[in-house]
Amino acid sequence: MTFEALGLNTSIIKALTDAGYTAPTPVQQQAVPAAIAGKDLLVSSQTGSGKTAAFMLPSLHRLAAIEPAAAGKTPNQEMQASRARGERPRFKAAQPKMLVLTPTRELALQVTTNTDKYSVNLRRIKAVSILGGMPYPKQMQLLAKNPEILVATPGRLIDHMESGKIDFSQLEILVLDEADRMLDMGFIDDIEKIVEATPATRQTMLFSATLDGVVGNMARRITKEPQIIQIVSSANKHENITQRVHFVDDLSHKNRLLDHLLRDEALDQAVVFTATKRDADTIADRLNIAGFSAAALHGDMHQGARNRTLDSLRRGQVKILIATDVAARGIDVPTITHVFNYDLPKFPEDYVHRIGRTGRAGRNGLAISLVNHAEGMHVKRIERFTKQLIPVNVVEGYEPKKTGSAPRTSRPGGWKPGDNRGGAKPGQRSFSKPSGAPRREGVGGSSEGYKGPGFKANNPYNSDRPRRSYGDR
Ligand code: AMP
């Protein structure tokens, strides 16, 4: 299957060839022709499946077909024209043709960057992101260009809508990216308000890891006779990512093991996930002192600092990123070879999102969870959710002293980015004892079950997951 066969215009195909894309991914094969035909779509596919191009390519194709005359003047041109007529220039609201809603700023920027890549030969089409944390004058400047495509987080968009800066009466295409995440994050009222402000004639495409429950209900309300596309690709199951659990006795053991694993020769770049922002900062400081080039990324940082950190990661200047869930969502850096769960995530879905930061663009990855003995049940919940057993590994010289939560499957030996062993298959679990003699160093008190400063059991908002009250503004 080729991109030509999907019916895309030649300018877009040239951009894809230049970007090194040779063939459409499964979600693109199904979504692109249906979307070009103007159908509403409900797509269950995950990040890493090529979903951004699946909605953006057909949208660009349709927007490129609109006559320039019909596109009208930009607010800037309008203001110049009224000045020339000797009138006092009046502000004119931006009238985008396409809106993409995303749960996080990072994902919005990622979508905009990819859009710029795909539309490089379509000079008339501009895409801008409207995000919380971006200075207001800068956003007004962007809106004044009357971009065809707006990519936004719901909270900030509502602000602009309510102050009359954006008019959706000309909107033709609405995309909800990672809709399940947006609902998890409490954006449902904002989304409903935004959808209500758009014309009923719009085309709607909703992408989500799941189409069940609340997401499914909303999806049915906002689409018309949608085509349902469900992709169960190997990327969804993360078969290209080797997963491991390492049991640790206490915090000191965890830190020593992390330092050791970060020295893996096969490691190019890594993301280390923590439960709290404070831990992310502390670990980043500690790793820098230990000689790693590390940086923290979390929701307390200003947008500018977050962007700079992500740029440094993309350029390879930062080798190890220490991040919280919300901040790291949507990070797409193909050179990330390793993901570490310093703390396990509260929700099994977050585990899937976290490990998906590696194994991008068809590569392989390694995901290692450092688990306290008391967290065995947590691992089981993740295994039930992913329907994969996660093998337990032991590193010689770093064996846990306790054997209560008995390592199940040991996969000794090194891992290379070329490995592609996936998770354990059922039946691989074996209750073997850890090998090697336990070392007696680092008897570090009773931090078993430690979850970082400020941890409150069963509090889903312990991380920087935005709550309805403050959203991602
Ligand atoms: P996404 O699922 O949109 O986050 O995309 C995951 C990664 O795959 C991104 O780095 C894209 O640039 C890349 N990608 C998307 N479609 C293709 C394709 N057809 N061929 C190669 N890479 C792709």
Tab-separated table of C-alpha atoms and ligand atoms in Angstrom:
chain	number	residue	atom	x	y	z
A	1	MET	CA	0.000	0.000	0.000
A	2	THR	CA	1.356	3.431	-0.955
A	3	PHE	CA	0.446	7.005	-0.006
A	4	GLU	CA	-0.552	7.608	-3.660
A	5	ALA	CA	-3.132	4.814	-3.366
A	6	LEU	CA	-4.736	6.646	-0.434
A	7	GLY	CA	-5.669	9.503	-2.788
A	8	LEU	CA	-3.491	12.232	-1.230
A	9	ASN	CA	-2.354	15.152	-3.355
A	10	THR	CA	1.167	15.214	-4.760
A	11	SER	CA	2.420	18.119	-2.603
A	12	ILE	CA	1.598	16.121	0.523
A	13	ILE	CA	3.121	12.920	-0.875
A	14	LYS	CA	6.332	14.800	-1.684
A	15	ALA	CA	6.508	16.088	1.898
A	16	LEU	CA	6.034	12.547	3.225
A	17	THR	CA	8.765	11.195	0.969
A	18	ASP	CA	11.079	13.979	2.144
A	19	ALA	CA	10.206	13.094	5.760
A	20	GLY	CA	11.327	9.526	5.047
A	21	TYR	CA	7.868	7.925	5.230
A	22	THR	CA	7.741	5.096	2.724
A	23	ALA	CA	4.352	3.505	3.395
A	24	PRO	CA	1.223	4.324	5.397
A	25	THR	CA	0.768	2.662	8.794
A	26	PRO	CA	-2.375	0.516	9.341
A	27	VAL	CA	-4.344	3.346	10.959
A	28	GLN	CA	-3.396	5.672	8.086
A	29	GLN	CA	-4.429	3.063	5.498
A	30	GLN	CA	-7.922	2.957	6.955
A	31	ALA	CA	-8.426	6.507	8.167
A	32	VAL	CA	-7.032	8.570	5.270
A	33	PRO	CA	-9.390	7.481	2.424
A	34	ALA	CA	-12.452	7.601	4.721
A	35	ALA	CA	-11.543	11.076	5.969
A	36	ILE	CA	-10.827	12.357	2.444
A	37	ALA	CA	-14.341	11.177	1.567
A	38	GLY	CA	-15.579	13.432	4.378
A	39	LYS	CA	-16.689	10.721	6.794
A	40	ASP	CA	-16.701	11.156	10.575
A	41	LEU	CA	-14.253	8.776	12.248
A	42	LEU	CA	-13.996	7.059	15.616
A	43	VAL	CA	-10.534	5.579	15.843
A	44	SER	CA	-9.089	3.506	18.633
A	45	SER	CA	-5.351	3.576	18.208
A	46	GLN	CA	-2.503	4.600	20.397
A	47	THR	CA	0.328	7.009	20.234
A	48	GLY	CA	3.110	5.569	18.107
A	49	SER	CA	0.684	4.147	15.541
A	50	GLY	CA	0.999	7.157	13.225
A	51	LYS	CA	-2.368	8.574	14.317
A	52	THR	CA	-1.346	12.222	13.902
A	53	ALA	CA	-0.758	11.742	10.180
A	54	ALA	CA	-3.944	9.635	10.021
A	55	PHE	CA	-6.067	12.703	10.761
A	56	MET	CA	-3.739	15.447	9.513
A	57	LEU	CA	-2.968	14.141	6.016
A	58	PRO	CA	-6.593	13.885	4.817
A	59	SER	CA	-7.382	17.212	6.501
A	60	LEU	CA	-4.508	18.947	4.717
A	61	HIS	CA	-5.667	17.351	1.470
A	62	ARG	CA	-9.164	18.780	1.973
A	63	LEU	CA	-7.978	22.221	3.115
A	64	ALA	CA	-5.603	22.471	0.150
A	65	ALA	CA	-8.565	21.939	-2.187
A	66	ILE	CA	-10.379	25.045	-0.882
A	67	GLU	CA	-10.113	27.928	-3.361
A	68	PRO	CA	-7.855	30.748	-2.086
A	69	ALA	CA	-10.605	33.304	-2.833
A	70	ALA	CA	-12.928	31.467	-0.497
A	71	ALA	CA	-10.301	31.580	2.209
A	72	GLY	CA	-10.945	35.337	2.768
A	73	LYS	CA	-8.644	37.976	4.252
A	74	THR	CA	-6.589	37.397	7.363
A	75	PRO	CA	-7.383	39.615	10.362
A	76	ASN	CA	-4.089	41.421	9.621
A	77	GLN	CA	-5.089	42.086	5.992
A	78	GLU	CA	-8.535	43.151	7.146
A	79	MET	CA	-6.998	45.681	9.541
A	80	GLN	CA	-4.682	47.035	6.842
A	81	ALA	CA	-7.616	47.371	4.458
A	82	SER	CA	-9.697	49.303	6.985
A	83	ARG	CA	-6.711	51.571	7.691
A	84	ALA	CA	-6.440	52.231	3.933
A	85	ARG	CA	-10.136	53.139	3.881
A	86	GLY	CA	-9.407	55.654	6.618
A	87	GLU	CA	-11.443	53.648	9.142
A	88	ARG	CA	-10.368	52.781	12.624
A	89	PRO	CA	-9.105	49.165	12.413
A	90	ARG	CA	-11.283	46.750	14.300
A	91	PHE	CA	-10.124	43.468	15.677
A	92	LYS	CA	-11.448	40.525	13.668
A	93	ALA	CA	-11.699	37.102	15.248
A	94	ALA	CA	-9.633	34.253	13.771
A	95	GLN	CA	-11.769	31.844	11.743
A	96	PRO	CA	-9.963	28.510	11.628
A	97	LYS	CA	-11.069	25.782	9.230
A	98	MET	CA	-9.710	22.995	11.387
A	99	LEU	CA	-9.383	22.521	15.132
A	100	VAL	CA	-7.383	19.794	16.875
A	101	LEU	CA	-7.950	19.420	20.615
A	102	THR	CA	-5.247	17.642	22.613
A	103	PRO	CA	-4.953	16.867	26.333
A	104	THR	CA	-1.496	18.373	26.834
A	105	ARG	CA	0.664	21.177	25.594
A	106	GLU	CA	3.422	18.798	24.563
A	107	LEU	CA	1.091	16.763	22.385
A	108	ALA	CA	-0.289	19.971	20.842
A	109	LEU	CA	3.226	21.107	19.937
A	110	GLN	CA	4.000	17.676	18.533
A	111	VAL	CA	0.892	17.805	16.343
A	112	THR	CA	1.802	21.301	15.121
A	113	THR	CA	5.387	20.273	14.337
A	114	ASN	CA	4.181	17.249	12.354
A	115	THR	CA	1.606	19.392	10.548
A	116	ASP	CA	4.335	21.838	9.499
A	117	LYS	CA	6.300	18.875	8.175
A	118	TYR	CA	3.367	17.468	6.166
A	119	SER	CA	2.257	20.872	4.845
A	120	VAL	CA	5.699	22.184	3.898
A	121	ASN	CA	4.649	22.336	0.219
A	122	LEU	CA	1.236	23.857	0.951
A	123	ARG	CA	2.308	27.457	1.523
A	124	ARG	CA	-1.183	28.814	2.111
A	125	ILE	CA	-1.841	26.546	5.071
A	126	LYS	CA	-0.666	27.589	8.504
A	127	ALA	CA	-1.042	25.701	11.776
A	128	VAL	CA	-0.592	27.267	15.204
A	129	SER	CA	-0.872	25.964	18.743
A	130	ILE	CA	-2.864	27.814	21.382
A	131	LEU	CA	-1.691	26.617	24.762
A	132	GLY	CA	-1.789	27.362	28.433
A	133	GLY	CA	1.488	28.869	29.557
A	134	MET	CA	2.158	30.753	26.311
A	135	PRO	CA	2.314	34.573	26.692
A	136	TYR	CA	-0.968	36.233	25.727
A	137	PRO	CA	0.469	38.785	23.242
A	138	LYS	CA	2.226	35.955	21.397
A	139	GLN	CA	-1.072	34.062	21.109
A	140	MET	CA	-2.848	37.167	19.821
A	141	GLN	CA	-0.117	37.555	17.196
A	142	LEU	CA	-0.611	33.956	16.087
A	143	LEU	CA	-4.402	34.306	15.945
A	144	ALA	CA	-4.123	37.540	13.934
A	145	LYS	CA	-2.602	35.504	11.085
A	146	ASN	CA	-5.936	33.699	10.824
A	147	PRO	CA	-4.392	30.236	10.638
A	148	GLU	CA	-6.349	27.527	8.845
A	149	ILE	CA	-5.450	25.061	11.583
A	150	LEU	CA	-5.599	25.578	15.346
A	151	VAL	CA	-4.135	22.987	17.687
A	152	ALA	CA	-5.139	23.645	21.268
A	153	THR	CA	-5.602	22.371	24.788
A	154	PRO	CA	-9.256	22.882	25.789
A	155	GLY	CA	-8.771	25.253	28.741
A	156	ARG	CA	-6.915	28.034	26.968
A	157	LEU	CA	-9.082	27.740	23.895
A	158	ILE	CA	-12.205	28.396	25.971
A	159	ASP	CA	-10.602	31.613	27.274
A	160	HIS	CA	-10.063	32.870	23.708
A	161	MET	CA	-13.509	31.761	22.575
A	162	GLU	CA	-15.190	33.546	25.447
A	163	SER	CA	-13.304	36.771	24.780
A	164	GLY	CA	-14.330	36.706	21.103
A	165	LYS	CA	-10.845	36.066	19.682
A	166	ILE	CA	-11.880	32.934	17.814
A	167	ASP	CA	-14.951	32.373	15.695
A	168	PHE	CA	-15.685	28.776	14.752
A	169	SER	CA	-18.453	29.528	12.242
A	170	GLN	CA	-16.171	28.561	9.314
A	171	LEU	CA	-14.851	25.378	10.936
A	172	GLU	CA	-14.918	22.330	8.666
A	173	ILE	CA	-12.913	19.744	10.574
A	174	LEU	CA	-12.796	18.972	14.293
A	175	VAL	CA	-10.325	16.438	15.715
A	176	LEU	CA	-10.246	15.182	19.302
A	177	ASP	CA	-6.845	13.608	19.859
A	178	GLU	CA	-6.425	11.258	22.825
A	179	ALA	CA	-10.044	11.912	23.777
A	180	ASP	CA	-9.923	9.420	26.669
A	181	ARG	CA	-7.046	11.404	28.221
A	182	MET	CA	-8.918	14.669	27.875
A	183	LEU	CA	-11.905	13.187	29.680
A	184	ASP	CA	-9.650	11.670	32.369
A	185	MET	CA	-8.224	15.116	32.905
A	186	GLY	CA	-11.661	16.619	33.481
A	187	PHE	CA	-12.058	18.525	30.219
A	188	ILE	CA	-15.523	17.177	29.360
A	189	ASP	CA	-17.429	20.441	29.960
A	190	ASP	CA	-14.860	22.447	28.015
A	191	ILE	CA	-15.034	19.986	25.122
A	192	GLU	CA	-18.842	20.090	25.034
A	193	LYS	CA	-18.757	23.896	25.005
A	194	ILE	CA	-16.214	23.958	22.167
A	195	VAL	CA	-18.131	21.389	20.110
A	196	GLU	CA	-21.326	23.420	20.570
A	197	ALA	CA	-19.593	26.483	19.133
A	198	THR	CA	-18.747	24.663	15.872
A	199	PRO	CA	-21.087	24.194	12.881
A	200	ALA	CA	-23.171	21.013	12.811
A	201	THR	CA	-21.929	20.462	9.239
A	202	ARG	CA	-18.347	19.883	10.400
A	203	GLN	CA	-16.439	16.630	9.921
A	204	THR	CA	-15.471	15.109	13.283
A	205	MET	CA	-12.630	12.684	13.956
A	206	LEU	CA	-12.115	11.274	17.430
A	207	PHE	CA	-8.986	9.338	18.376
A	208	SER	CA	-8.780	7.478	21.679
A	209	ALA	CA	-7.070	4.478	23.232
A	210	THR	CA	-10.541	3.164	24.027
A	211	LEU	CA	-13.971	3.793	22.568
A	212	ASP	CA	-15.838	2.326	25.535
A	213	GLY	CA	-17.665	3.991	28.439
A	214	VAL	CA	-17.748	7.757	28.774
A	215	VAL	CA	-15.596	8.317	25.676
A	216	GLY	CA	-17.905	6.131	23.610
A	217	ASN	CA	-20.960	8.073	24.816
A	218	MET	CA	-19.410	11.391	23.975
A	219	ALA	CA	-18.126	10.069	20.639
A	220	ARG	CA	-21.639	9.030	19.619
A	221	ARG	CA	-23.064	12.419	20.624
A	222	ILE	CA	-20.637	14.476	18.567
A	223	THR	CA	-20.308	12.383	15.373
A	224	LYS	CA	-22.681	11.492	12.553
A	225	GLU	CA	-22.708	7.914	11.193
A	226	PRO	CA	-19.032	7.563	12.017
A	227	GLN	CA	-16.766	4.964	10.492
A	228	ILE	CA	-15.271	2.990	13.358
A	229	ILE	CA	-11.631	1.993	12.995
A	230	GLN	CA	-10.024	-0.231	15.589
A	231	ILE	CA	-6.344	-0.859	15.248
A	232	VAL	CA	-4.797	-3.658	17.220
A	233	SER	CA	-1.281	-3.244	15.967
A	234	SER	CA	1.894	-4.555	17.497
A	235	ALA	CA	2.639	-0.978	18.570
A	236	ASN	CA	-0.597	-0.992	20.648
A	237	LYS	CA	0.593	-4.083	22.428
A	238	HIS	CA	4.081	-2.641	22.592
A	239	GLU	CA	5.528	-5.870	21.219
A	240	ASN	CA	8.656	-3.984	20.200
A	241	ILE	CA	9.284	-3.000	23.818
A	242	THR	CA	10.992	-5.415	26.192
A	243	GLN	CA	9.504	-5.025	29.650
A	244	ARG	CA	11.124	-5.915	32.964
A	245	VAL	CA	10.516	-5.585	36.654
A	246	HIS	CA	13.368	-5.264	39.150
A	247	PHE	CA	12.443	-5.649	42.817
A	248	VAL	CA	14.162	-3.301	45.250
A	249	ASP	CA	14.419	-3.430	49.039
A	250	ASP	CA	14.436	0.281	49.777
A	251	LEU	CA	15.140	3.701	48.356
A	252	SER	CA	18.893	3.388	48.574
A	253	HIS	CA	18.782	0.076	46.707
A	254	LYS	CA	16.498	1.656	44.100
A	255	ASN	CA	18.850	4.597	43.556
A	256	ARG	CA	21.936	2.406	43.253
A	257	LEU	CA	20.210	0.082	40.808
A	258	LEU	CA	18.930	3.004	38.722
A	259	ASP	CA	22.432	4.479	38.501
A	260	HIS	CA	23.763	1.101	37.421
A	261	LEU	CA	21.049	0.549	34.786
A	262	LEU	CA	21.535	4.061	33.399
A	263	ARG	CA	25.100	3.095	32.566
A	264	ASP	CA	23.855	0.407	30.159
A	265	GLU	CA	25.922	0.736	26.989
A	266	ALA	CA	22.837	0.178	24.860
A	267	LEU	CA	21.210	3.256	26.400
A	268	ASP	CA	21.036	6.193	24.057
A	269	GLN	CA	18.438	8.329	25.828
A	270	ALA	CA	16.054	7.517	28.679
A	271	VAL	CA	12.958	8.785	30.450
A	272	VAL	CA	12.700	8.111	34.192
A	273	PHE	CA	9.158	8.478	35.546
A	274	THR	CA	8.504	9.648	39.087
A	275	ALA	CA	5.266	10.027	41.029
A	276	THR	CA	5.943	13.579	42.129
A	277	LYS	CA	7.397	16.774	40.717
A	278	ARG	CA	9.672	17.100	43.727
A	279	ASP	CA	11.165	13.656	43.109
A	280	ALA	CA	11.723	14.538	39.455
A	281	ASP	CA	13.771	17.587	40.501
A	282	THR	CA	15.669	15.729	43.230
A	283	ILE	CA	16.612	12.815	40.994
A	284	ALA	CA	17.637	15.110	38.136
A	285	ASP	CA	19.952	16.991	40.546
A	286	ARG	CA	21.369	13.763	41.920
A	287	LEU	CA	22.036	12.302	38.459
A	288	ASN	CA	23.702	15.495	37.266
A	289	ILE	CA	26.018	15.357	40.269
A	290	ALA	CA	26.733	11.724	39.383
A	291	GLY	CA	27.862	12.858	35.922
A	292	PHE	CA	24.781	12.135	33.767
A	293	SER	CA	23.277	14.862	31.601
A	294	ALA	CA	19.833	14.824	33.170
A	295	ALA	CA	16.902	17.247	33.280
A	296	ALA	CA	13.512	17.291	34.978
A	297	LEU	CA	10.209	17.865	33.173
A	298	HIS	CA	7.025	18.478	35.119
A	299	GLY	CA	3.928	20.626	35.296
A	300	ASP	CA	5.362	23.178	37.741
A	301	MET	CA	7.834	24.355	35.140
A	302	HIS	CA	7.000	27.336	32.912
A	303	GLN	CA	6.143	26.446	29.342
A	304	GLY	CA	9.360	28.075	28.105
A	305	ALA	CA	11.471	25.903	30.384
A	306	ARG	CA	9.520	22.802	29.366
A	307	ASN	CA	10.044	23.564	25.680
A	308	ARG	CA	13.750	24.211	26.196
A	309	THR	CA	14.126	20.904	28.038
A	310	LEU	CA	12.304	19.017	25.291
A	311	ASP	CA	14.434	20.707	22.614
A	312	SER	CA	17.589	19.692	24.500
A	313	LEU	CA	16.252	16.137	24.658
A	314	ARG	CA	15.534	16.115	20.924
A	315	ARG	CA	18.972	17.515	20.171
A	316	GLY	CA	20.551	14.855	22.385
A	317	GLN	CA	22.016	17.347	24.868
A	318	VAL	CA	19.843	15.882	27.608
A	319	LYS	CA	20.374	12.165	27.872
A	320	ILE	CA	18.080	11.367	30.780
A	321	LEU	CA	14.747	13.047	31.297
A	322	ILE	CA	13.117	12.709	34.721
A	323	ALA	CA	9.433	13.297	34.224
A	324	THR	CA	5.962	13.081	35.694
A	325	ASP	CA	3.119	11.521	33.699
A	326	VAL	CA	1.331	14.583	32.419
A	327	ALA	CA	4.504	16.382	31.390
A	328	ALA	CA	5.846	13.400	29.458
A	329	ARG	CA	2.688	12.515	27.565
A	330	GLY	CA	3.112	12.773	23.826
A	331	ILE	CA	6.920	12.986	23.867
A	332	ASP	CA	8.036	11.552	20.550
A	333	VAL	CA	11.820	11.212	20.438
A	334	PRO	CA	12.872	8.132	18.448
A	335	THR	CA	16.290	7.952	20.152
A	336	ILE	CA	14.752	7.139	23.560
A	337	THR	CA	15.921	3.553	24.097
A	338	HIS	CA	14.940	3.125	27.756
A	339	VAL	CA	12.021	4.009	30.009
A	340	PHE	CA	12.318	3.583	33.776
A	341	ASN	CA	9.450	3.587	36.221
A	342	TYR	CA	11.170	4.918	39.313
A	343	ASP	CA	7.697	4.928	40.809
A	344	LEU	CA	4.919	2.849	39.344
A	345	PRO	CA	2.079	4.890	37.844
A	346	LYS	CA	-1.225	5.098	39.705
A	347	PHE	CA	-3.207	3.905	36.693
A	348	PRO	CA	-2.330	0.954	34.444
A	349	GLU	CA	-3.160	3.067	31.350
A	350	ASP	CA	-0.389	5.431	32.371
A	351	TYR	CA	2.016	2.493	32.357
A	352	VAL	CA	1.153	1.886	28.700
A	353	HIS	CA	1.606	5.580	27.874
A	354	ARG	CA	4.893	5.705	29.754
A	355	ILE	CA	6.531	2.720	28.112
A	356	GLY	CA	5.341	3.995	24.740
A	357	ARG	CA	7.923	6.821	25.041
A	358	THR	CA	10.445	4.247	23.797
A	359	GLY	CA	10.173	1.946	20.793
A	360	ARG	CA	9.065	4.867	18.604
A	361	ALA	CA	8.935	4.912	14.814
A	362	GLY	CA	9.396	1.169	14.468
A	363	ARG	CA	12.415	0.860	16.780
A	364	ASN	CA	12.786	-1.383	19.811
A	365	GLY	CA	12.856	-0.233	23.404
A	366	LEU	CA	13.387	-1.402	26.963
A	367	ALA	CA	11.022	-0.502	29.819
A	368	ILE	CA	12.164	-1.220	33.379
A	369	SER	CA	10.035	-0.812	36.496
A	370	LEU	CA	11.773	-0.528	39.874
A	371	VAL	CA	9.288	-2.023	42.264
A	372	ASN	CA	9.109	-2.231	46.049
A	373	HIS	CA	8.163	-5.632	47.410
A	374	ALA	CA	4.916	-4.161	48.708
A	375	GLU	CA	3.901	-3.133	45.194
A	376	GLY	CA	3.526	-6.629	43.753
A	377	MET	CA	-0.248	-6.180	43.445
A	378	HIS	CA	0.306	-3.032	41.468
A	379	VAL	CA	2.393	-4.959	38.958
A	380	LYS	CA	-0.352	-7.591	38.715
A	381	ARG	CA	-2.915	-4.866	37.927
A	382	ILE	CA	-0.722	-3.605	35.118
A	383	GLU	CA	-0.278	-7.149	33.812
A	384	ARG	CA	-4.036	-7.705	33.852
A	385	PHE	CA	-4.554	-4.462	31.956
A	386	THR	CA	-1.914	-5.127	29.295
A	387	LYS	CA	-2.648	-8.869	29.178
A	388	GLN	CA	1.108	-9.435	29.280
A	389	LEU	CA	3.269	-10.794	32.060
A	390	ILE	CA	6.264	-8.654	32.894
A	391	PRO	CA	9.378	-10.741	33.545
A	392	VAL	CA	11.337	-10.041	36.714
A	393	ASN	CA	15.028	-9.463	36.313
A	394	VAL	CA	17.891	-9.449	38.777
A	395	VAL	CA	21.220	-7.741	38.216
A	396	GLU	CA	24.178	-9.475	39.752
A	397	GLY	CA	25.468	-7.437	42.679
A	398	TYR	CA	22.128	-5.632	43.003
A	399	GLU	CA	19.935	-8.538	44.099
A	400	PRO	CA	17.052	-7.745	46.452
A	401	LYS	CA	17.626	-9.166	49.920
A	402	LYS	CA	13.977	-10.005	50.370
A	403	THR	CA	12.583	-12.847	48.378
A	404	GLY	CA	8.973	-12.554	49.591
A	405	SER	CA	7.784	-11.168	46.286
A	406	ALA	CA	9.820	-13.819	44.494
A	407	PRO	CA	11.117	-12.867	41.101
A	408	ARG	CA	9.051	-14.731	38.580
A	409	THR	CA	10.962	-14.868	35.376
A	410	SER	CA	14.562	-13.918	35.099
A	411	ARG	CA	15.992	-12.796	31.832
A	412	PRO	CA	19.625	-12.319	32.466
A	413	GLY	CA	21.941	-10.939	29.896
A	414	GLY	CA	22.265	-7.636	28.149
A	415	TRP	CA	19.692	-5.942	26.011
A	416	LYS	CA	20.509	-4.315	22.714
A	417	PRO	CA	18.301	-1.867	20.814
A	418	GLY	CA	18.149	-4.587	18.123
A	419	ASP	CA	16.430	-6.974	20.528
A	420	ASN	CA	12.753	-7.499	19.997
A	421	ARG	CA	11.523	-9.770	22.692
A	422	GLY	CA	8.352	-8.045	23.820
A	423	GLY	CA	6.749	-8.853	27.155
A	424	ALA	CA	6.678	-12.302	28.613
A	425	LYS	CA	4.324	-14.758	26.996
A	426	PRO	CA	1.964	-16.632	29.282
A	427	GLY	CA	3.800	-19.527	30.797
A	428	GLN	CA	7.101	-17.715	31.009
A	429	ARG	CA	6.591	-16.905	34.671
A	430	SER	CA	8.734	-19.070	36.882
A	431	PHE	CA	9.127	-18.588	40.580
A	432	SER	CA	12.868	-18.829	40.679
A	433	LYS	CA	15.007	-17.432	43.447
A	434	PRO	CA	17.232	-14.496	42.653
A	435	SER	CA	20.666	-15.614	41.647
A	436	GLY	CA	23.893	-14.650	43.390
A	437	ALA	CA	24.621	-13.895	47.026
A	438	PRO	CA	22.789	-10.922	48.469
A	439	ARG	CA	25.013	-7.975	49.240
A	440	ARG	CA	24.793	-6.503	52.704
A	441	GLU	CA	25.418	-2.914	51.800
A	442	GLY	CA	22.868	-0.132	51.860
A	443	VAL	CA	20.700	-1.388	54.706
A	444	GLY	CA	18.560	1.671	54.360
A	445	GLY	CA	15.920	1.736	57.074
A	446	SER	CA	12.312	0.932	56.444
A	447	SER	CA	11.405	2.747	53.298
A	448	GLU	CA	9.533	-0.226	51.944
A	449	GLY	CA	6.491	0.971	50.105
A	450	TYR	CA	8.057	4.406	49.784
A	451	LYS	CA	6.382	6.426	47.100
A	452	GLY	CA	8.206	9.703	47.307
A	453	PRO	CA	7.550	12.813	49.357
A	454	GLY	CA	3.985	13.976	49.555
A	455	PHE	CA	2.554	10.631	48.531
A	456	LYS	CA	-0.984	9.954	49.613
A	457	ALA	CA	-2.288	6.494	49.056
A	458	ASN	CA	-5.023	6.150	46.445
A	459	ASN	CA	-4.882	9.798	45.504
A	460	PRO	CA	-5.083	9.905	41.724
A	461	TYR	CA	-4.115	13.569	41.756
A	462	ASN	CA	-0.841	12.953	43.481
A	463	SER	CA	0.993	13.483	40.199
A	464	ASP	CA	0.569	16.680	38.204
A	465	ARG	CA	-2.580	15.368	36.503
A	466	PRO	CA	-4.648	18.549	36.079
A	467	ARG	CA	-7.889	18.698	38.043
A	468	ARG	CA	-11.087	20.171	36.704
A	469	SER	CA	-10.583	23.195	38.920
A	470	TYR	CA	-7.420	24.364	37.235
A	471	GLY	CA	-7.162	22.386	33.988
A	472	ASP	CA	-4.295	22.892	31.563
A	473	ARG	CA	-4.633	26.640	31.291
B	1	AMP	P1	2.076	9.207	16.288
B	1	AMP	O1	1.343	7.914	16.499
B	1	AMP	O2	1.306	10.174	15.461
B	1	AMP	O3	2.548	9.781	17.608
B	1	AMP	O4	3.384	8.884	15.401
B	1	AMP	C1	4.465	8.120	15.870
B	1	AMP	C2	5.742	8.324	15.067
B	1	AMP	O5	5.685	7.665	13.812
B	1	AMP	C3	6.072	9.791	14.745
B	1	AMP	O6	7.464	9.949	14.951
B	1	AMP	C4	5.749	9.955	13.282
B	1	AMP	O7	6.559	10.943	12.687
B	1	AMP	C5	6.064	8.567	12.747
B	1	AMP	N1	5.253	8.167	11.581
B	1	AMP	C6	3.922	8.383	11.383
B	1	AMP	N2	3.513	7.836	10.228
B	1	AMP	C7	4.591	7.252	9.657
B	1	AMP	C8	4.798	6.513	8.451
B	1	AMP	N3	3.814	6.254	7.589
B	1	AMP	N4	6.061	6.058	8.202
B	1	AMP	C9	7.069	6.302	9.089
B	1	AMP	N5	6.937	6.992	10.242
B	1	AMP	C10	5.713	7.456	10.530
